[in-house]
mmCIF file of C-alpha atoms in Angstrom:
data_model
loop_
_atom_site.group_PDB
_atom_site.id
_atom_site.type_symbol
_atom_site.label_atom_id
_atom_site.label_comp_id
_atom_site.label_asym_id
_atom_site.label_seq_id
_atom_site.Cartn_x
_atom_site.Cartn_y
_atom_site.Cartn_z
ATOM 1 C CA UNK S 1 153.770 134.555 174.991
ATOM 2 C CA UNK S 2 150.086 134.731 176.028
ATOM 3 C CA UNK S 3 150.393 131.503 178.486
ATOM 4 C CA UNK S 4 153.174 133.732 179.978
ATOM 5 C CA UNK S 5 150.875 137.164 180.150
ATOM 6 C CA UNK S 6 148.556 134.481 181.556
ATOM 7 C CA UNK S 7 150.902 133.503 184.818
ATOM 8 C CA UNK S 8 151.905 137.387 184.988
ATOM 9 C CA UNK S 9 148.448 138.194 185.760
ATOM 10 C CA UNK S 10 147.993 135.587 188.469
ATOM 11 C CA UNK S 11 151.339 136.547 189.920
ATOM 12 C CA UNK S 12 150.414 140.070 189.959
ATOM 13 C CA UNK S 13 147.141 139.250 191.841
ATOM 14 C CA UNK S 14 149.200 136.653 194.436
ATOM 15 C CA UNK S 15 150.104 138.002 198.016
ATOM 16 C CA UNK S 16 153.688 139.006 198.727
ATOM 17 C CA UNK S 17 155.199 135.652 199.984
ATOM 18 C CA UNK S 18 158.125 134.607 201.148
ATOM 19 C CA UNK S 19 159.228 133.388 197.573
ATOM 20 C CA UNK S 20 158.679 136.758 195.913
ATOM 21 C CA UNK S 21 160.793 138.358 198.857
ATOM 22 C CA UNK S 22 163.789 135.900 198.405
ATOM 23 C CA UNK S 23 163.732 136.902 194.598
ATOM 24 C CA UNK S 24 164.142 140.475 195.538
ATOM 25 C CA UNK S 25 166.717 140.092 197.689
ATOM 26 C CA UNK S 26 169.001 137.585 195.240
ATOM 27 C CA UNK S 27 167.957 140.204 192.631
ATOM 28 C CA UNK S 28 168.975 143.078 194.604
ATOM 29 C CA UNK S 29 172.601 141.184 195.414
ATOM 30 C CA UNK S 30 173.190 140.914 191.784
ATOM 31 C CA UNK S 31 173.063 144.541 190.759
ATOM 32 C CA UNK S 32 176.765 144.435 193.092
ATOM 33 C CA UNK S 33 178.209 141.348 193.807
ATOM 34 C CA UNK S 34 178.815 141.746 197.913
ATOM 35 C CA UNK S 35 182.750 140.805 196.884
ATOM 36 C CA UNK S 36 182.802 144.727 195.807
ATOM 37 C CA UNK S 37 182.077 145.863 198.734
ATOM 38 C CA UNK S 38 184.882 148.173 200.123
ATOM 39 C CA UNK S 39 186.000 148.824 203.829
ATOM 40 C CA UNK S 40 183.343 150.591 205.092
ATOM 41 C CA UNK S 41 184.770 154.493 205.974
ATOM 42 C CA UNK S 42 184.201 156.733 209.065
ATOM 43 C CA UNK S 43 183.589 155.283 212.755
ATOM 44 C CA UNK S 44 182.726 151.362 213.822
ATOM 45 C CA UNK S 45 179.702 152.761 215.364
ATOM 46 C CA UNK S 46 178.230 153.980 212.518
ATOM 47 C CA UNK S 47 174.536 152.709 211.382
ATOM 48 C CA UNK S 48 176.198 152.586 208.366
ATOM 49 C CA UNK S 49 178.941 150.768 208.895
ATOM 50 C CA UNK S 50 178.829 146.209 208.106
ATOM 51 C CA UNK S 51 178.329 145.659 211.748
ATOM 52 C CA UNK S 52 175.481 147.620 212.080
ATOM 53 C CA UNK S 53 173.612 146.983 208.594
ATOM 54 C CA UNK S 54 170.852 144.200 208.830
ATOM 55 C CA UNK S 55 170.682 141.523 206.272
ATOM 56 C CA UNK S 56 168.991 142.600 203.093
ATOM 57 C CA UNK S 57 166.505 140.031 203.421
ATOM 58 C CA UNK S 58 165.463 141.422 206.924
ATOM 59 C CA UNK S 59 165.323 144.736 205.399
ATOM 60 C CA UNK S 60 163.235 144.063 202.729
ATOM 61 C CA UNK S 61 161.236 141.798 204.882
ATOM 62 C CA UNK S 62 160.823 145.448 206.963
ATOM 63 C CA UNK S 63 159.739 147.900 204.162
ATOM 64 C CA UNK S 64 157.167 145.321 203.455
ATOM 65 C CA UNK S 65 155.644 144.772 206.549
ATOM 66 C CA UNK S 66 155.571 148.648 207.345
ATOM 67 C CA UNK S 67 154.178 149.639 204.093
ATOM 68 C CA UNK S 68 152.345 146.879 203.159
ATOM 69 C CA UNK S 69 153.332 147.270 199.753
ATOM 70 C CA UNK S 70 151.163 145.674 197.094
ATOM 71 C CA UNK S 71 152.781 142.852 194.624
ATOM 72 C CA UNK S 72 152.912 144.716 191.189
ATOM 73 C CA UNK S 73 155.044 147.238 192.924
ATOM 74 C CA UNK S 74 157.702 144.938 194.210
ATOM 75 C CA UNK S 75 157.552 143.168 190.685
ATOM 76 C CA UNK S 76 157.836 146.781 188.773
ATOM 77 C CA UNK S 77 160.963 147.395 191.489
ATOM 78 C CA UNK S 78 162.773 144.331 190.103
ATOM 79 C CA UNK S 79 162.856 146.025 186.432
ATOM 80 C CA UNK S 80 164.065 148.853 188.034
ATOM 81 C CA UNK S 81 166.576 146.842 189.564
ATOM 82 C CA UNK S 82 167.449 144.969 186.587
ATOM 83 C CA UNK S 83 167.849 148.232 184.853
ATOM 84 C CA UNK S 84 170.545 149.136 187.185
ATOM 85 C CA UNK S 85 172.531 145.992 186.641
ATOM 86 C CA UNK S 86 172.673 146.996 182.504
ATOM 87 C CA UNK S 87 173.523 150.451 183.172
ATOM 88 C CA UNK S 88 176.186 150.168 186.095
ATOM 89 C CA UNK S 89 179.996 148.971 185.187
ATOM 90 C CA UNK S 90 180.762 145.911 186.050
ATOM 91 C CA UNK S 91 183.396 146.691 188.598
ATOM 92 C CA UNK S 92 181.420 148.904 190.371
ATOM 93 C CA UNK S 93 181.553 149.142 194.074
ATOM 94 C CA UNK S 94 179.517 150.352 197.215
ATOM 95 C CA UNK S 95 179.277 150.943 201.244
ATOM 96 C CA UNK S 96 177.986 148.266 203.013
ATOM 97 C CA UNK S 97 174.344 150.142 203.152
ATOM 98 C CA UNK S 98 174.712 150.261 199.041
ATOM 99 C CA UNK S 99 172.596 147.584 198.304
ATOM 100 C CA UNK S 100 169.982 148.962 200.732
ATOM 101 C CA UNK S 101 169.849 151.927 199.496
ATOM 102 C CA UNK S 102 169.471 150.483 195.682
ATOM 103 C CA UNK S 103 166.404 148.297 196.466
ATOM 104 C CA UNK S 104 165.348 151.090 198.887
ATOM 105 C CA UNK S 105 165.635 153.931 195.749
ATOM 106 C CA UNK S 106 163.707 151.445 193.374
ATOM 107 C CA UNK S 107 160.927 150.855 195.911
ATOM 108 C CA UNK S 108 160.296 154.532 196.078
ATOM 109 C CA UNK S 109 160.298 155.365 192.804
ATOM 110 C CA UNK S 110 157.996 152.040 191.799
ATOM 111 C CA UNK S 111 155.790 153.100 194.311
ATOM 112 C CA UNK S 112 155.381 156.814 193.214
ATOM 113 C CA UNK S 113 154.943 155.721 189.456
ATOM 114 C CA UNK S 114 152.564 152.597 189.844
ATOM 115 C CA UNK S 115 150.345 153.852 192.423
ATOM 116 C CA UNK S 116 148.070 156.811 192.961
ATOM 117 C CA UNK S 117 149.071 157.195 196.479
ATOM 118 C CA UNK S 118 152.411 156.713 197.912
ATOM 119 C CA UNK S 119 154.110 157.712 201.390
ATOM 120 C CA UNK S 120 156.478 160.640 201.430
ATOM 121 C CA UNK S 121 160.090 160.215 201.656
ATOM 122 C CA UNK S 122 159.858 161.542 204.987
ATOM 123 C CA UNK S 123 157.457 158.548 206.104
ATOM 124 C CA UNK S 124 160.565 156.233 204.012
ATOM 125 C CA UNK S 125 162.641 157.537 206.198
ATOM 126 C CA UNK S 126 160.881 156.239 209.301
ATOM 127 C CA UNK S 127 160.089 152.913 208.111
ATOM 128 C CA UNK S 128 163.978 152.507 207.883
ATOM 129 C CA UNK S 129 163.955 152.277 211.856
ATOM 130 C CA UNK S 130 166.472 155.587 211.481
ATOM 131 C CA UNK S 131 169.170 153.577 209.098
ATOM 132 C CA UNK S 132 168.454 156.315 206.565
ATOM 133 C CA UNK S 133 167.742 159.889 207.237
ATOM 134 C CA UNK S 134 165.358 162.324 204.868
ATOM 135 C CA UNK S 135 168.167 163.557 203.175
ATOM 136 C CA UNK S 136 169.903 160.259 202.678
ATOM 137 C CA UNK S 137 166.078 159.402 200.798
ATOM 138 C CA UNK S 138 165.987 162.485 198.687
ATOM 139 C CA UNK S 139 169.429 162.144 197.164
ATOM 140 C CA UNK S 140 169.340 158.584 196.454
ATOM 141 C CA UNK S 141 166.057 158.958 194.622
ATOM 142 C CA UNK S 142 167.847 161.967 192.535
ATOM 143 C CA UNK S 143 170.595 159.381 191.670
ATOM 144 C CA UNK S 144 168.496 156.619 190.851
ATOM 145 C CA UNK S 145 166.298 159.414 188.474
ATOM 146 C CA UNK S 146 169.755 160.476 186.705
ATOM 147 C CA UNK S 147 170.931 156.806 186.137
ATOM 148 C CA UNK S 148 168.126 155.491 184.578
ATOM 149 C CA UNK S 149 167.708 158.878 182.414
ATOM 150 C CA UNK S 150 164.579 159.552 183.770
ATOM 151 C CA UNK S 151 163.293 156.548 181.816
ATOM 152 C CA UNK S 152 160.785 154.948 184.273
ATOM 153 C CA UNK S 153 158.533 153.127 181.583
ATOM 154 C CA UNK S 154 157.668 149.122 182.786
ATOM 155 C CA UNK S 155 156.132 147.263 179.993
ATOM 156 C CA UNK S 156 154.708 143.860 180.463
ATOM 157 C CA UNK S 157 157.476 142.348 177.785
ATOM 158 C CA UNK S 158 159.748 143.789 180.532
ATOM 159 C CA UNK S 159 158.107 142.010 183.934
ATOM 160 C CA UNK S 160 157.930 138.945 182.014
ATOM 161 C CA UNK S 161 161.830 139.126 181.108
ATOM 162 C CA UNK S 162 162.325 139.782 184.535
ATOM 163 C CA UNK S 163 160.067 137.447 186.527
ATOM 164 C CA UNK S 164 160.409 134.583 184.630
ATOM 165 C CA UNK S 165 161.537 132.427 187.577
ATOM 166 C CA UNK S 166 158.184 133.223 189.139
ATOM 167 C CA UNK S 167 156.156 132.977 186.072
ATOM 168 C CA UNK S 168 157.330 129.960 184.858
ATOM 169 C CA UNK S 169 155.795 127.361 187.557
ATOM 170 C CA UNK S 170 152.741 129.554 187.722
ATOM 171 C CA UNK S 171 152.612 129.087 183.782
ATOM 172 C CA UNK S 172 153.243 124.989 183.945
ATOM 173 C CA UNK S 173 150.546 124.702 187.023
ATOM 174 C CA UNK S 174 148.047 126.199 183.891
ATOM 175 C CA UNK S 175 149.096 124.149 181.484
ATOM 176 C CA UNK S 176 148.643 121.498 183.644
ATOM 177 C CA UNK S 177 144.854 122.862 184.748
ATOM 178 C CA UNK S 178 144.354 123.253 181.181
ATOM 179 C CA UNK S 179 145.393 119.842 179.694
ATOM 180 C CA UNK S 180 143.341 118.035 183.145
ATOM 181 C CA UNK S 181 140.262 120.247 182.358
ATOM 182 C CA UNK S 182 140.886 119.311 178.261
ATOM 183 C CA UNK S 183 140.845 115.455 179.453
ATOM 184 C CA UNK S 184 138.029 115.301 181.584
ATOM 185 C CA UNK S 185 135.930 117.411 178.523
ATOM 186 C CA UNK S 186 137.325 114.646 175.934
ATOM 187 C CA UNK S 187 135.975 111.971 178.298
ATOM 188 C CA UNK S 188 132.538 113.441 178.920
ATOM 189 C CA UNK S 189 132.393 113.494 175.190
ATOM 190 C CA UNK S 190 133.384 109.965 174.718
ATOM 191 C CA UNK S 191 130.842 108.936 177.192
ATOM 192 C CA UNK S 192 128.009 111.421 175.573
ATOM 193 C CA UNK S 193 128.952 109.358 172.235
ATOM 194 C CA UNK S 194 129.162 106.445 173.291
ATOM 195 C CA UNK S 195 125.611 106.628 175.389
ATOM 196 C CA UNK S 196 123.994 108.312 172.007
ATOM 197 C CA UNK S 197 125.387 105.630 169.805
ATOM 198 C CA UNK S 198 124.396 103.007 172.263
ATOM 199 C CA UNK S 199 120.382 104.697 172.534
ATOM 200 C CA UNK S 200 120.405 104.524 168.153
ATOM 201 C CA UNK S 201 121.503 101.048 168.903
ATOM 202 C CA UNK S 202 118.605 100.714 171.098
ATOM 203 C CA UNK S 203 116.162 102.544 169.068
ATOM 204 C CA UNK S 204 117.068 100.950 165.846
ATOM 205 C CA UNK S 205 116.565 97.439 167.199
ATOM 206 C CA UNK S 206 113.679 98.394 168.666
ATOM 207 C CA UNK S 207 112.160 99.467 165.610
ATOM 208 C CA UNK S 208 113.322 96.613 163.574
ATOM 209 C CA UNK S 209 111.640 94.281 166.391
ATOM 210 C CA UNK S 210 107.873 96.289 165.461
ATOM 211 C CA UNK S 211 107.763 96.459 161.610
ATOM 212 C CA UNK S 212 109.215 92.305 161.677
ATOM 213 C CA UNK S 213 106.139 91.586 164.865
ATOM 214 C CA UNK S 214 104.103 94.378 162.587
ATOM 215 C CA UNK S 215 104.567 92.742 159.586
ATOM 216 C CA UNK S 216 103.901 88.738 161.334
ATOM 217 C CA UNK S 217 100.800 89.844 162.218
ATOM 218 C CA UNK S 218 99.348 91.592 159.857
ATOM 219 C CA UNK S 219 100.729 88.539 157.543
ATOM 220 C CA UNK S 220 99.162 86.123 159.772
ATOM 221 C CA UNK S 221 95.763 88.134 159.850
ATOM 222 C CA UNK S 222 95.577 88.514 156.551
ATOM 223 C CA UNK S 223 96.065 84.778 155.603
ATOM 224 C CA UNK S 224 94.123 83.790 158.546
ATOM 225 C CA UNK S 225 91.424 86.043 157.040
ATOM 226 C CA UNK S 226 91.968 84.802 153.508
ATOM 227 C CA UNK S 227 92.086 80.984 154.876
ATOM 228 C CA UNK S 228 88.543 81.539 156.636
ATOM 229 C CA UNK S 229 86.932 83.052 154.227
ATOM 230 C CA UNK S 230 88.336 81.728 150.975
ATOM 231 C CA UNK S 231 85.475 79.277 150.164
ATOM 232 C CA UNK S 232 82.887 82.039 150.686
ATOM 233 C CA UNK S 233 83.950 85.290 149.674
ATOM 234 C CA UNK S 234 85.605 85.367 145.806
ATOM 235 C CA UNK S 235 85.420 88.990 146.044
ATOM 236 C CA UNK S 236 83.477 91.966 147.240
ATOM 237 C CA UNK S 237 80.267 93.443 146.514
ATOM 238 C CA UNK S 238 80.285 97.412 145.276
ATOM 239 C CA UNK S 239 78.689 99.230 147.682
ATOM 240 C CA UNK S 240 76.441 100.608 145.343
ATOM 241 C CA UNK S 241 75.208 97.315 144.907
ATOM 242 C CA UNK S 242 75.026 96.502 148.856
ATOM 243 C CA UNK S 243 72.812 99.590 149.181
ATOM 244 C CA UNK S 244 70.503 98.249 146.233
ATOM 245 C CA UNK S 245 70.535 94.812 147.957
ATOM 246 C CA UNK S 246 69.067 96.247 151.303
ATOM 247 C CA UNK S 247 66.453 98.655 149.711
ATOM 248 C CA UNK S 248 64.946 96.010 147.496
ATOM 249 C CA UNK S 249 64.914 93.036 150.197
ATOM 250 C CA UNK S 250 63.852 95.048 153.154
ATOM 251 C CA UNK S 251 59.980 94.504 152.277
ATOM 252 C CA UNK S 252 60.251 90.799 150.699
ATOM 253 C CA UNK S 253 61.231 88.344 152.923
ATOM 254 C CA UNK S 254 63.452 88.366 156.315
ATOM 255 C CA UNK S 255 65.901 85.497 155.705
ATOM 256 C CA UNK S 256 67.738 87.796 152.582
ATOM 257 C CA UNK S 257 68.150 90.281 155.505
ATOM 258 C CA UNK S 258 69.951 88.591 158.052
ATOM 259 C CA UNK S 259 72.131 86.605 155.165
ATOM 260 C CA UNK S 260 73.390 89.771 154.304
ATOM 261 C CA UNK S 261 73.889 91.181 157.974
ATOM 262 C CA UNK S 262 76.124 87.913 158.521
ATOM 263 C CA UNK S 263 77.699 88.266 155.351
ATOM 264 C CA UNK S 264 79.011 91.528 155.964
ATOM 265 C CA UNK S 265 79.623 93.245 159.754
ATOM 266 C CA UNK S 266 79.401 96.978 159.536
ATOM 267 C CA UNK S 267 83.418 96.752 159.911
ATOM 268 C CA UNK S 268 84.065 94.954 157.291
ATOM 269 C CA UNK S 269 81.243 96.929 155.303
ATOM 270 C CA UNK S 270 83.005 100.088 156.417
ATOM 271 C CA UNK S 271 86.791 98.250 155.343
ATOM 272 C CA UNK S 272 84.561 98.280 151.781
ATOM 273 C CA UNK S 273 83.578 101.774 151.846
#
C-alpha cells in the first residue's frame, strides 16, 4: 500500500489534464447508465431538454476552466461520485441534465469541504453559462447532503480505491525509477569493489616487490661485506677497548694511529657503538 500512497501523492500534485477529465466524465456516466435516461418532459426548447444539454465532457471541461479547480478536489469529487453509485438503486433514472447536475452537486460540495475558500453557489450558477439557475444549485446540493447522510469524510484508503486507474501507471513509472536508480547504485558499487580490490592487488604486489629487492640487497651487502672482509676482521673490538687503544697509542708512535683509523671508519665504529 505505501508504493500506492506514493503515486497518490504525485497524482495529487499533477495538473488537471486531459486524462484526469476523461476519468471524471466515464465516472460520472456510471453513477446512471445514459440507457436510463427518460424522455425528457416540458418544451423542446428547454435548456434542459437532450437537445440543448452539452456533452458531459464539455461541461466538465467548463467548470474547470472557469474555476480553475485544483486536482485533489476533482479526485475527492470522484469518491463522492462513487458514493452515489453504492447508494442509488440500480434502476434508477434521470433528465437528460441528471448527470450534470450529479458531477455538478459533488464538485460543490468537494470544493466547500477540501478547501478554505470556495465560490458561492451563486458564482456556480454563472459558471454554468445559465444551464442551472441559483435555485436549481441550492436544492441539488440539499439532495446530494441527504443521500450521502451527511457523511462527507474522504480518506486516503478511499482515493486510492477510487483512482486506481490513475495511480496505477504513476505507481509502475516508480517502480521503474526505483529499480533503474537501484541498478545504477549496484553498479557503482561493483565498480568501487572492483577498483579497491584491484588497488590491494596493486599495493600488495608492490610491497612484495620491496621486502624480496629489500631483502636481495641487504643479502647481497651483507655477504659482499662478509666476503671483503672475511680474511681481516674475525670479529669486533669492544668499544671499551677501541677507546683504550686510542688513548694509549696517541703519544707512541703514528703508524698504530692510522692502522686503526683504516681499520675502523667512524660508520662502522658508530655500527659498533
Amino acid at each position: 500500500m505505501s508504493d500506492y500512497k506514493k503515486a497518490l501523492k504525485v497524482l495529487m500534485k499533477s495538473p488537471v489534464t486531459d486524462d484526469i477529465i476523461r476519468f471524471l466524465t466515464n465516472t460520472t456516466l456510471k453513477v446512471l447508465p445514459q440507457s436510463n435516461y427518460p424522455s425528457p418532459p416540458g418544451s423542446p426548447n428547454s435548456k434542459h431538454s437532450k437537445e440543448h444539454m452539452p456533452s458531459l465532457m464539455t461541461f466538465i471541461s467548463r467548470l474547470v476552466r472557469y474555476t480553475n479547480v485544483y486536482t485533489p478536489t476533482l479526485l475527492a469529487t470522484v469518491c463522492y461520485l462513487n458514493k452515489l453509485k453504492r447508494i442509488l438503486p440500480k434502476d434508477a433514472t434521470g433528465l437528460p441534465s441528471t448527470i450534470h447536475r450529479l458531477f455538478l452537486a459533488c464538485l460543490i460540495l468537494s470544493s466547500k469541504y477540501h478547501n478554505d475558500s470556495s465560490p458561492k453557489n451563486v458564482h456556480w450558477a454563472r459558471y454554468t453559462d445559465g444551464l442551472f439557475s441559483l435555485e436549481d444549485i441550492n436544492l441539488m446540493e440539499r439532495q446530494l447532503l441527504q443521500l450521502l447522510n451527511w457523511d462527507i469524510r474522504v480518506t486516503e484508503e478511499d482515493l486510492i480505491l477510487d483512482l486506481r486507474t490513475l495511480i496505477e501507471p504513476i505507481r509502475e513509472d516508480l517502480q521503474r525509477s526505483y529499480m533503474q536508480r537501484k541498478r545504477v547504485h549496484s553498479n557503482h558499487s561493483i565498480n568501487s569493489n572492483v577498483s579497491m580490490q584491484k588497488a590491494a592487488c596493486a599495493g600488495a604486489y608492490n610491497n612484495m616487490k620491496y621486502n624480496y629487492n629489500y631483502n636481495y640487497n641487504s643479502n647481497y651487502y651483507k655477504n659482499n661485506y662478509n666476503a671483503n672482509n672475511a680474511s681481516t676482521y674475525q670479529g669486533y673490538v669492544p668499544i671499551k677497548e677501541l677507546y683504550h687503544q686510542r688513548n694509549t697509542s696517541v703519544s707512541s708512535n703514528l703508524s698504530s694511529t692510522s692502522t686503526l683509523v683504516d681499520r675502523f671508519s667512524p660508520a662502522q665504529l658508530q655500527q659498533y657503538i
